[in-house]
Short mmCIF file of N, CA and C in Angstrom, two decimals:
data_model
loop_
_atom_site.label_atom_id
_atom_site.label_comp_id
_atom_site.label_asym_id
_atom_site.label_seq_id
_atom_site.Cartn_x
_atom_site.Cartn_y
_atom_site.Cartn_z
N MET A 1 -10.53 25.52 10.65
CA MET A 1 -10.85 25.37 9.33
C MET A 1 -12.54 25.31 10.25
N ASN A 2 -13.32 25.10 9.76
CA ASN A 2 -14.52 24.25 10.79
C ASN A 2 -14.96 23.67 9.33
N ASP A 3 -16.34 23.24 10.09
CA ASP A 3 -17.55 22.18 9.38
C ASP A 3 -17.98 22.27 8.04
N ASP A 4 -17.93 23.64 7.50
CA ASP A 4 -18.28 24.38 6.70
C ASP A 4 -17.87 23.67 5.23
N GLN A 5 -16.02 23.91 5.07
CA GLN A 5 -15.44 23.51 4.70
C GLN A 5 -14.75 21.87 4.10
N HIS A 6 -14.84 21.95 2.83
CA HIS A 6 -14.82 20.36 2.57
C HIS A 6 -13.49 20.84 1.41
N VAL A 7 -11.78 19.69 1.80
CA VAL A 7 -11.11 19.57 1.83
C VAL A 7 -10.85 19.18 0.49
N GLU A 8 -10.40 19.86 -0.53
CA GLU A 8 -10.43 19.17 -1.71
C GLU A 8 -9.06 18.31 -2.15
N VAL A 9 -8.41 17.34 -2.49
CA VAL A 9 -6.99 16.47 -2.30
C VAL A 9 -7.14 16.48 -3.82
N ASN A 10 -6.07 17.13 -3.97
CA ASN A 10 -5.41 16.86 -5.67
C ASN A 10 -5.06 15.89 -5.72
N GLU A 11 -5.38 14.19 -6.53
CA GLU A 11 -5.34 13.40 -6.71
C GLU A 11 -4.26 12.95 -7.47
N ASP A 12 -3.84 13.88 -8.38
CA ASP A 12 -3.00 13.96 -9.54
C ASP A 12 -1.75 14.09 -8.60
N TYR A 13 -1.16 14.39 -7.59
CA TYR A 13 -0.59 14.47 -6.92
C TYR A 13 0.31 13.40 -6.28
N TYR A 14 -0.91 12.04 -5.87
CA TYR A 14 -0.54 11.37 -5.91
C TYR A 14 0.15 10.01 -6.90
N LEU A 15 -0.69 10.26 -7.61
CA LEU A 15 -0.94 9.05 -9.07
C LEU A 15 -0.10 9.66 -9.34
N LYS A 16 0.06 10.85 -9.86
CA LYS A 16 1.10 11.26 -11.44
C LYS A 16 2.59 12.10 -10.88
N GLY A 17 2.32 13.11 -9.43
CA GLY A 17 3.83 13.90 -9.06
C GLY A 17 5.38 13.11 -8.90
N ASN A 18 4.06 12.29 -7.93
CA ASN A 18 5.45 11.53 -7.08
C ASN A 18 6.58 10.82 -8.01
N LEU A 19 5.86 10.19 -8.75
CA LEU A 19 6.11 8.96 -10.01
C LEU A 19 7.36 10.03 -10.75
N GLU A 20 6.43 10.99 -11.48
CA GLU A 20 7.09 11.91 -12.48
C GLU A 20 8.10 12.83 -11.83
N ALA A 21 8.05 13.84 -10.78
CA ALA A 21 9.17 14.74 -9.93
C ALA A 21 10.60 13.20 -10.17
N GLY A 22 10.03 12.02 -9.67
CA GLY A 22 11.55 11.37 -9.48
C GLY A 22 11.43 10.78 -11.05
N VAL A 23 10.98 10.16 -11.89
CA VAL A 23 11.71 10.21 -13.13
C VAL A 23 12.20 11.89 -13.85
N ASP A 24 11.86 12.76 -13.62
CA ASP A 24 12.41 13.85 -14.11
C ASP A 24 13.90 14.32 -13.34
N ALA A 25 13.31 13.70 -11.62
CA ALA A 25 15.67 14.07 -11.06
C ALA A 25 15.80 13.11 -11.22
N VAL A 26 15.61 11.83 -11.68
CA VAL A 26 16.30 11.33 -12.77
C VAL A 26 17.17 10.71 -14.08
N PHE A 27 16.34 11.93 -14.93
CA PHE A 27 16.46 12.00 -16.45
C PHE A 27 17.97 13.26 -16.44
N ARG A 28 17.72 14.04 -15.06
CA ARG A 28 18.97 15.09 -14.84
C ARG A 28 19.88 14.83 -15.12
N HIS A 29 20.18 13.17 -14.09
CA HIS A 29 22.00 12.93 -14.17
C HIS A 29 21.40 11.58 -15.49
N ASN A 30 21.33 11.60 -16.16
CA ASN A 30 21.19 10.83 -16.65
C ASN A 30 20.97 10.18 -18.40
N ASP A 31 21.75 10.87 -19.65
CA ASP A 31 21.51 10.60 -20.19
C ASP A 31 20.62 9.42 -21.03
N LYS A 32 21.70 8.64 -20.96
CA LYS A 32 20.72 7.27 -21.51
C LYS A 32 19.97 7.00 -21.14
N LEU A 33 19.49 6.85 -20.02
CA LEU A 33 18.12 6.67 -19.75
C LEU A 33 17.12 7.65 -19.97
N PHE A 34 17.12 9.21 -20.38
CA PHE A 34 17.20 10.03 -20.80
C PHE A 34 15.95 9.71 -22.74
N ASN A 35 17.05 9.09 -23.33
CA ASN A 35 16.87 8.63 -24.58
C ASN A 35 16.25 7.63 -24.75
N GLU A 36 16.32 6.30 -22.88
CA GLU A 36 15.31 4.96 -23.09
C GLU A 36 14.20 5.34 -23.70
N VAL A 37 13.85 6.82 -22.66
CA VAL A 37 12.49 7.35 -22.47
C VAL A 37 11.97 7.46 -23.20
N LYS A 38 12.61 8.73 -23.45
CA LYS A 38 12.28 9.17 -25.32
C LYS A 38 11.92 7.59 -26.37
N SER A 39 12.85 6.84 -26.28
CA SER A 39 11.56 5.33 -26.98
C SER A 39 10.15 4.66 -26.45
N GLY A 40 10.12 5.04 -25.26
CA GLY A 40 9.18 4.36 -24.41
C GLY A 40 9.10 3.43 -24.38
N THR A 41 10.25 2.82 -23.71
CA THR A 41 10.80 1.00 -23.34
C THR A 41 12.04 1.32 -22.70
N TRP A 42 11.74 1.41 -20.85
CA TRP A 42 13.17 2.08 -20.40
C TRP A 42 12.86 1.03 -18.80
N SER A 43 13.51 1.58 -17.83
CA SER A 43 13.29 0.89 -16.69
C SER A 43 14.23 0.99 -15.60
N GLN A 44 14.16 1.87 -14.77
CA GLN A 44 15.29 2.06 -13.82
C GLN A 44 14.97 1.27 -12.55
N THR A 45 16.10 0.91 -11.81
CA THR A 45 15.80 -0.39 -10.91
C THR A 45 16.48 0.80 -9.03
N PHE A 46 15.75 0.41 -7.83
CA PHE A 46 16.13 0.99 -6.45
C PHE A 46 16.13 0.62 -5.79
N LYS A 47 17.12 0.67 -4.76
CA LYS A 47 17.64 -0.40 -3.94
C LYS A 47 17.19 -0.18 -2.61
N THR A 48 16.99 -0.54 -1.39
CA THR A 48 16.34 0.06 -0.22
C THR A 48 16.86 -1.05 1.21
N ASN A 49 16.40 -1.10 1.93
CA ASN A 49 16.94 -2.49 2.54
C ASN A 49 16.36 -2.90 3.13
N ASN A 50 14.58 -3.18 2.93
CA ASN A 50 13.73 -3.76 2.64
C ASN A 50 12.64 -3.98 1.70
N ILE A 51 13.20 -3.13 0.18
CA ILE A 51 12.74 -3.71 -0.98
C ILE A 51 13.14 -2.31 -1.55
N ASP A 52 13.45 -3.46 -2.75
CA ASP A 52 13.51 -2.95 -3.99
C ASP A 52 12.42 -2.87 -4.94
N TYR A 53 12.87 -1.93 -6.02
CA TYR A 53 11.30 -2.03 -6.81
C TYR A 53 12.09 -0.52 -7.88
N LYS A 54 11.40 -1.32 -9.03
CA LYS A 54 11.86 -1.11 -10.97
C LYS A 54 10.27 -0.25 -11.34
N VAL A 55 11.02 1.20 -11.99
CA VAL A 55 10.18 1.57 -12.64
C VAL A 55 10.25 2.31 -13.41
N GLY A 56 9.51 1.38 -14.74
CA GLY A 56 9.86 1.81 -15.99
C GLY A 56 8.88 1.34 -16.98
N ALA A 57 9.56 1.33 -18.68
CA ALA A 57 7.62 0.97 -18.96
C ALA A 57 8.41 0.90 -20.11
N ILE A 58 7.27 -0.53 -21.23
CA ILE A 58 7.39 -0.71 -21.98
C ILE A 58 6.41 -0.75 -23.19
N ASP A 59 6.92 -0.52 -24.23
CA ASP A 59 6.42 1.06 -24.96
C ASP A 59 4.93 1.31 -24.69
N GLY A 60 5.81 2.41 -23.81
CA GLY A 60 5.54 4.00 -23.24
C GLY A 60 4.32 3.11 -21.90
N GLU A 61 4.01 2.59 -21.51
CA GLU A 61 3.09 1.74 -20.93
C GLU A 61 3.84 1.44 -19.62
N ARG A 62 3.98 2.78 -18.78
CA ARG A 62 3.77 2.75 -16.97
C ARG A 62 3.95 1.47 -16.11
N TYR A 63 5.00 0.75 -15.79
CA TYR A 63 4.98 0.08 -14.61
C TYR A 63 6.04 0.47 -13.94
N VAL A 64 5.48 -0.27 -12.06
CA VAL A 64 6.40 -0.56 -11.19
C VAL A 64 6.17 -1.88 -10.66
N GLN A 65 7.32 -2.05 -10.80
CA GLN A 65 7.95 -4.35 -9.91
C GLN A 65 8.81 -3.50 -8.26
N TYR A 66 7.70 -4.13 -8.07
CA TYR A 66 8.38 -4.29 -5.71
C TYR A 66 9.06 -6.51 -4.95
N ASP A 67 9.81 -6.12 -4.83
CA ASP A 67 10.31 -7.07 -4.72
C ASP A 67 10.72 -6.56 -2.92
N GLN A 68 9.69 -7.15 -1.75
CA GLN A 68 9.88 -6.88 -0.60
C GLN A 68 10.90 -8.06 0.15
N LYS A 69 11.92 -7.96 0.30
CA LYS A 69 12.46 -8.75 1.02
C LYS A 69 12.34 -9.04 2.44
N ASN A 70 11.68 -8.22 3.09
CA ASN A 70 10.72 -8.60 4.67
C ASN A 70 9.53 -9.30 4.73
N VAL A 71 9.36 -9.69 4.03
CA VAL A 71 8.01 -9.92 3.90
C VAL A 71 7.37 -11.56 4.84
N GLU A 72 8.77 -13.41 4.84
CA GLU A 72 8.41 -13.49 6.18
C GLU A 72 8.39 -12.74 7.65
N ALA A 73 9.48 -11.93 7.59
CA ALA A 73 10.01 -10.94 8.88
C ALA A 73 8.80 -10.94 9.27
N ILE A 74 7.82 -9.94 8.43
CA ILE A 74 6.60 -9.31 8.89
C ILE A 74 5.17 -10.67 9.10
N ARG A 75 4.83 -11.58 8.34
CA ARG A 75 3.70 -12.70 8.57
C ARG A 75 4.36 -12.55 9.77
N GLU A 76 5.60 -12.88 10.48
CA GLU A 76 6.46 -14.16 11.95
C GLU A 76 5.41 -12.72 12.94
N TYR A 77 6.11 -11.51 12.87
CA TYR A 77 5.56 -10.64 13.49
C TYR A 77 3.51 -10.20 13.64
N CYS A 78 3.04 -10.78 12.66
CA CYS A 78 1.56 -10.87 12.94
C CYS A 78 1.32 -12.09 13.12
N LYS A 79 2.18 -12.59 12.97
CA LYS A 79 1.91 -14.26 13.38
C LYS A 79 1.14 -14.17 15.35
N GLY A 80 3.00 -13.51 15.36
CA GLY A 80 2.99 -13.13 16.95
C GLY A 80 2.34 -11.89 17.53
N ARG A 81 1.69 -10.91 17.45
CA ARG A 81 0.64 -9.67 17.58
C ARG A 81 -0.49 -10.95 17.86
N ARG A 82 -0.94 -11.46 17.23
CA ARG A 82 -2.33 -12.80 17.20
C ARG A 82 -2.08 -12.96 18.13
N GLN A 83 -0.76 -13.84 18.35
CA GLN A 83 -1.19 -14.29 19.64
C GLN A 83 -0.99 -13.81 21.17
N PHE A 84 -0.24 -12.55 21.04
CA PHE A 84 -0.05 -12.09 21.89
C PHE A 84 -1.60 -10.80 22.02
N TYR A 85 -2.19 -11.12 21.28
CA TYR A 85 -3.20 -9.83 21.21
C TYR A 85 -4.77 -11.45 21.73
N GLN A 86 -4.30 -12.45 21.70
CA GLN A 86 -5.32 -13.46 22.12
C GLN A 86 -4.90 -14.13 23.96
N MET A 87 -4.02 -13.48 23.81
CA MET A 87 -3.86 -13.36 25.81
C MET A 87 -4.36 -12.54 26.27
N ILE A 88 -3.87 -11.34 25.58
CA ILE A 88 -3.80 -10.04 26.97
C ILE A 88 -5.78 -9.53 26.42
N GLY A 89 -5.82 -9.90 24.90
CA GLY A 89 -6.93 -9.05 24.48
C GLY A 89 -6.88 -7.59 23.77
N THR A 90 -7.76 -7.13 22.88
CA THR A 90 -7.06 -6.12 22.33
C THR A 90 -7.34 -4.70 22.73
N THR A 91 -8.29 -4.22 22.87
CA THR A 91 -8.16 -2.64 23.71
C THR A 91 -8.80 -2.36 25.34
N ASP A 92 -8.73 -4.22 25.99
CA ASP A 92 -9.37 -3.77 27.11
C ASP A 92 -9.04 -3.66 27.72
N ASN A 93 -7.77 -3.34 28.53
CA ASN A 93 -6.54 -2.32 28.99
C ASN A 93 -7.57 -1.02 28.72
N PRO A 94 -7.70 0.13 29.46
CA PRO A 94 -7.37 1.72 29.21
C PRO A 94 -6.22 2.14 28.96
N PHE A 95 -5.18 1.45 29.29
CA PHE A 95 -3.58 2.36 30.07
C PHE A 95 -3.39 1.69 28.23
N PHE A 96 -3.57 1.35 27.73
CA PHE A 96 -3.37 1.10 25.71
C PHE A 96 -4.34 0.83 24.64
N ALA A 97 -5.31 1.96 25.44
CA ALA A 97 -6.24 1.71 24.23
C ALA A 97 -6.09 3.07 23.50
N GLY A 98 -6.39 1.99 22.05
CA GLY A 98 -6.39 2.83 20.55
C GLY A 98 -4.74 2.10 20.06
N THR A 99 -3.85 0.91 20.64
CA THR A 99 -2.66 1.16 20.44
C THR A 99 -2.95 -0.20 19.62
N PHE A 100 -4.29 -0.79 19.56
CA PHE A 100 -3.95 -2.11 18.89
C PHE A 100 -3.95 -2.09 17.56
N GLU A 101 -3.56 -2.70 16.89
CA GLU A 101 -2.85 -2.59 15.36
C GLU A 101 -3.50 -4.27 14.65
N ALA A 102 -4.25 -3.68 13.72
CA ALA A 102 -5.16 -4.37 13.06
C ALA A 102 -4.13 -5.33 12.36
N MET A 103 -2.96 -4.43 11.81
CA MET A 103 -2.44 -5.19 10.52
C MET A 103 -0.80 -4.31 10.16
N ASN A 104 -0.14 -5.19 9.51
CA ASN A 104 1.09 -4.76 9.53
C ASN A 104 1.09 -5.69 7.94
N LEU A 105 0.75 -4.82 7.15
CA LEU A 105 0.59 -4.73 5.81
C LEU A 105 2.17 -4.91 4.73
N PRO A 106 2.61 -5.68 4.11
CA PRO A 106 4.30 -5.14 3.74
C PRO A 106 3.86 -3.86 1.77
N LYS A 107 4.39 -3.24 1.98
CA LYS A 107 4.32 -1.97 1.03
C LYS A 107 4.23 -3.03 -0.67
N CYS A 108 4.60 -3.92 -0.38
CA CYS A 108 4.69 -4.70 -2.39
C CYS A 108 3.77 -4.88 -1.83
N PHE A 109 2.75 -6.07 -1.38
CA PHE A 109 1.32 -5.80 -1.10
C PHE A 109 -0.02 -4.86 -1.14
N ALA A 110 0.46 -3.98 -0.40
CA ALA A 110 -0.11 -2.79 -0.37
C ALA A 110 -0.52 -2.21 -2.14
N HIS A 111 0.75 -2.34 -2.71
CA HIS A 111 1.07 -1.58 -3.92
C HIS A 111 0.10 -2.46 -4.79
N GLU A 112 0.24 -3.94 -4.53
CA GLU A 112 -0.46 -4.54 -5.76
C GLU A 112 -2.42 -4.92 -5.65
N ILE A 113 -2.79 -4.75 -4.03
CA ILE A 113 -4.50 -4.04 -4.58
C ILE A 113 -4.57 -3.18 -4.75
N SER A 114 -3.57 -1.95 -4.53
CA SER A 114 -3.74 -0.40 -5.38
C SER A 114 -3.80 -0.35 -6.40
N GLY A 115 -3.25 -1.04 -6.73
CA GLY A 115 -3.26 -1.59 -8.98
C GLY A 115 -4.15 -2.30 -9.06
N LYS A 116 -4.59 -3.45 -8.74
CA LYS A 116 -5.75 -4.44 -9.16
C LYS A 116 -6.76 -4.28 -8.88
N TRP A 117 -7.48 -3.30 -7.54
CA TRP A 117 -8.44 -3.15 -7.28
C TRP A 117 -8.92 -1.16 -7.27
N PHE A 118 -8.00 -0.43 -7.00
CA PHE A 118 -8.27 0.79 -7.08
C PHE A 118 -8.07 1.94 -8.29
N ASN A 119 -6.95 1.21 -8.98
CA ASN A 119 -6.26 1.68 -10.29
C ASN A 119 -5.52 3.02 -9.67
N ASN A 120 -4.71 2.08 -8.85
CA ASN A 120 -3.18 2.30 -8.34
C ASN A 120 -3.35 3.79 -7.83
N ARG A 121 -4.93 4.04 -7.43
CA ARG A 121 -4.92 5.34 -6.58
C ARG A 121 -4.10 4.53 -5.16
N PRO A 122 -3.54 5.13 -4.41
CA PRO A 122 -2.87 4.57 -2.97
C PRO A 122 -3.22 5.28 -1.85
N TRP A 123 -2.87 4.15 -0.90
CA TRP A 123 -3.40 3.76 0.45
C TRP A 123 -3.86 5.27 1.40
N GLU A 124 -3.10 6.17 0.68
CA GLU A 124 -3.31 7.86 1.78
C GLU A 124 -4.28 8.52 0.93
N LEU A 125 -5.07 8.22 -0.62
CA LEU A 125 -6.44 8.13 -1.23
C LEU A 125 -7.28 7.71 -0.77
N ILE A 126 -6.36 5.54 -0.87
CA ILE A 126 -8.08 5.00 -0.36
C ILE A 126 -8.66 5.10 0.52
N LYS A 127 -7.74 5.11 1.83
CA LYS A 127 -8.77 5.62 2.91
C LYS A 127 -9.09 6.85 3.46
N GLN A 128 -9.27 7.66 2.81
CA GLN A 128 -10.06 9.22 2.87
C GLN A 128 -11.70 8.58 2.37
N ASP A 129 -11.60 7.49 1.87
CA ASP A 129 -12.66 7.32 1.37
C ASP A 129 -13.18 6.18 2.06
N LYS A 130 -14.58 5.99 3.06
CA LYS A 130 -14.76 4.84 4.34
C LYS A 130 -15.48 4.22 3.86
N ALA A 131 -16.04 3.89 2.56
CA ALA A 131 -16.06 2.60 1.68
C ALA A 131 -15.49 2.03 0.92
N ASP A 132 -14.12 2.90 0.72
CA ASP A 132 -13.07 2.31 -0.45
C ASP A 132 -11.54 1.63 0.55
N LYS A 133 -11.59 2.55 2.13
CA LYS A 133 -11.27 1.72 3.25
C LYS A 133 -11.63 0.42 3.81
N ILE A 134 -13.06 0.23 3.79
CA ILE A 134 -13.54 -1.16 3.79
C ILE A 134 -13.12 -2.07 3.37
N MET A 135 -13.51 -1.25 1.91
CA MET A 135 -12.86 -2.54 1.04
C MET A 135 -11.71 -2.93 0.53
N PHE A 136 -10.40 -2.16 0.92
CA PHE A 136 -9.51 -2.31 0.85
C PHE A 136 -8.79 -3.64 2.46
N TYR A 137 -9.46 -3.54 3.34
CA TYR A 137 -9.73 -4.08 4.62
C TYR A 137 -9.86 -5.77 4.76
N ALA A 138 -11.30 -5.41 3.65
CA ALA A 138 -12.04 -6.20 3.05
C ALA A 138 -10.86 -7.70 2.17
N ILE A 139 -10.47 -6.60 1.40
CA ILE A 139 -9.38 -7.26 0.56
C ILE A 139 -8.37 -8.34 1.09
N VAL A 140 -7.96 -7.30 2.19
CA VAL A 140 -6.95 -7.91 2.95
C VAL A 140 -7.27 -9.59 3.92
N ASN A 141 -8.83 -8.89 4.65
CA ASN A 141 -8.83 -10.02 5.45
C ASN A 141 -9.43 -11.49 4.22
N GLN A 142 -9.49 -10.95 3.23
CA GLN A 142 -9.63 -12.47 1.78
C GLN A 142 -8.50 -13.03 1.88
N TYR A 143 -7.43 -11.79 1.38
CA TYR A 143 -6.10 -12.32 0.21
C TYR A 143 -5.53 -12.45 1.32
N TYR A 144 -4.87 -11.40 2.67
CA TYR A 144 -4.02 -11.40 2.73
C TYR A 144 -3.67 -11.38 4.86
N SER A 145 -4.22 -12.55 4.72
CA SER A 145 -5.43 -12.51 6.33
C SER A 145 -3.77 -12.72 7.16
N ASP A 146 -2.57 -13.86 6.38
CA ASP A 146 -1.44 -13.92 7.59
C ASP A 146 -0.88 -12.43 7.82
N PHE A 147 -1.19 -11.81 7.04
CA PHE A 147 -0.33 -10.22 7.84
C PHE A 147 -1.77 -9.14 9.15
N VAL A 148 -2.21 -9.70 9.05
CA VAL A 148 -3.72 -9.84 9.93
C VAL A 148 -3.21 -9.24 11.86
N CYS A 149 -2.83 -8.46 12.62
CA CYS A 149 -2.76 -8.87 13.30
C CYS A 149 -3.72 -9.00 14.73
N HIS A 150 -5.53 -8.16 14.22
CA HIS A 150 -6.45 -9.06 15.01
C HIS A 150 -5.87 -10.65 14.90
N PRO A 151 -6.14 -10.68 16.75
CA PRO A 151 -6.44 -12.49 17.44
C PRO A 151 -7.85 -13.08 16.34
N SER A 152 -8.21 -12.45 16.05
CA SER A 152 -9.12 -13.41 15.15
C SER A 152 -8.81 -14.27 13.55
N GLY A 153 -7.77 -13.35 13.09
CA GLY A 153 -7.23 -13.42 12.03
C GLY A 153 -8.05 -12.28 11.22
N LYS A 154 -8.57 -11.58 11.50
CA LYS A 154 -9.85 -11.01 10.56
C LYS A 154 -9.59 -9.81 10.85
N ILE A 155 -9.40 -8.59 10.06
CA ILE A 155 -10.06 -7.67 10.82
C ILE A 155 -11.42 -6.78 10.54
N PRO A 156 -12.29 -6.90 11.76
CA PRO A 156 -13.13 -6.40 12.27
C PRO A 156 -13.56 -5.87 11.38
N LEU A 157 -14.95 -5.61 10.66
CA LEU A 157 -15.23 -4.32 9.85
C LEU A 157 -16.46 -3.92 10.36
N PRO A 158 -17.02 -3.22 9.51
CA PRO A 158 -19.03 -2.98 9.75
C PRO A 158 -19.84 -3.61 9.34
N TYR A 159 -19.16 -4.32 7.78
CA TYR A 159 -19.59 -4.78 6.82
C TYR A 159 -19.02 -5.53 6.61
N ASN A 160 -19.41 -6.50 5.57
CA ASN A 160 -18.87 -7.24 4.82
C ASN A 160 -18.64 -7.15 3.37
N PRO A 161 -17.73 -5.84 2.80
CA PRO A 161 -18.20 -5.87 1.28
C PRO A 161 -18.02 -7.19 1.14
N LEU A 162 -18.70 -7.10 -0.95
CA LEU A 162 -19.04 -7.91 -1.94
C LEU A 162 -16.92 -8.12 -2.99
N VAL A 163 -15.79 -8.66 -2.32
CA VAL A 163 -14.40 -8.65 -3.32
C VAL A 163 -14.67 -9.14 -4.78
N LYS A 164 -14.38 -8.26 -5.46
CA LYS A 164 -14.64 -8.74 -7.30
C LYS A 164 -13.31 -10.07 -7.10
N THR A 165 -13.25 -10.86 -7.64
CA THR A 165 -11.76 -11.83 -7.72
C THR A 165 -11.32 -11.11 -9.05
N LYS A 166 -9.92 -10.55 -8.72
CA LYS A 166 -9.00 -10.21 -9.66
C LYS A 166 -7.89 -11.02 -10.40
#
């Protein structure tokens, strides 16, 4: 690929494809759920080691709810990283250049940010646009600073955008 070509990203793949493909797979194995979905009100719960999520709809309006079990462990990890970086610095050591971890945001909060400020666009799409990426980090700085690993407690940004209250 050369510099003249522009890569187009199919946002529907991220916004609809994964959810619809997952729902379709569940339908093939669950007639009761298929009938509930046809009615417009349904839900399905998925459990993993660190996060449980519930996908469904109420009167045809889709939703996803997340219950993350390791939020406090991540918060403590980030606190430890901040203290560690305060002692050794962030990227001053050339042997560790580029290994600085700016944040460790739990998925439940990443989805919350995506839903409130970015019309449910996932991080994979947000990070492709520089202004959106900076806005995402500004939101993390303002509302989720416990999960920032930078020694200052804030992710360094080239400018501070105005974050709308949601």
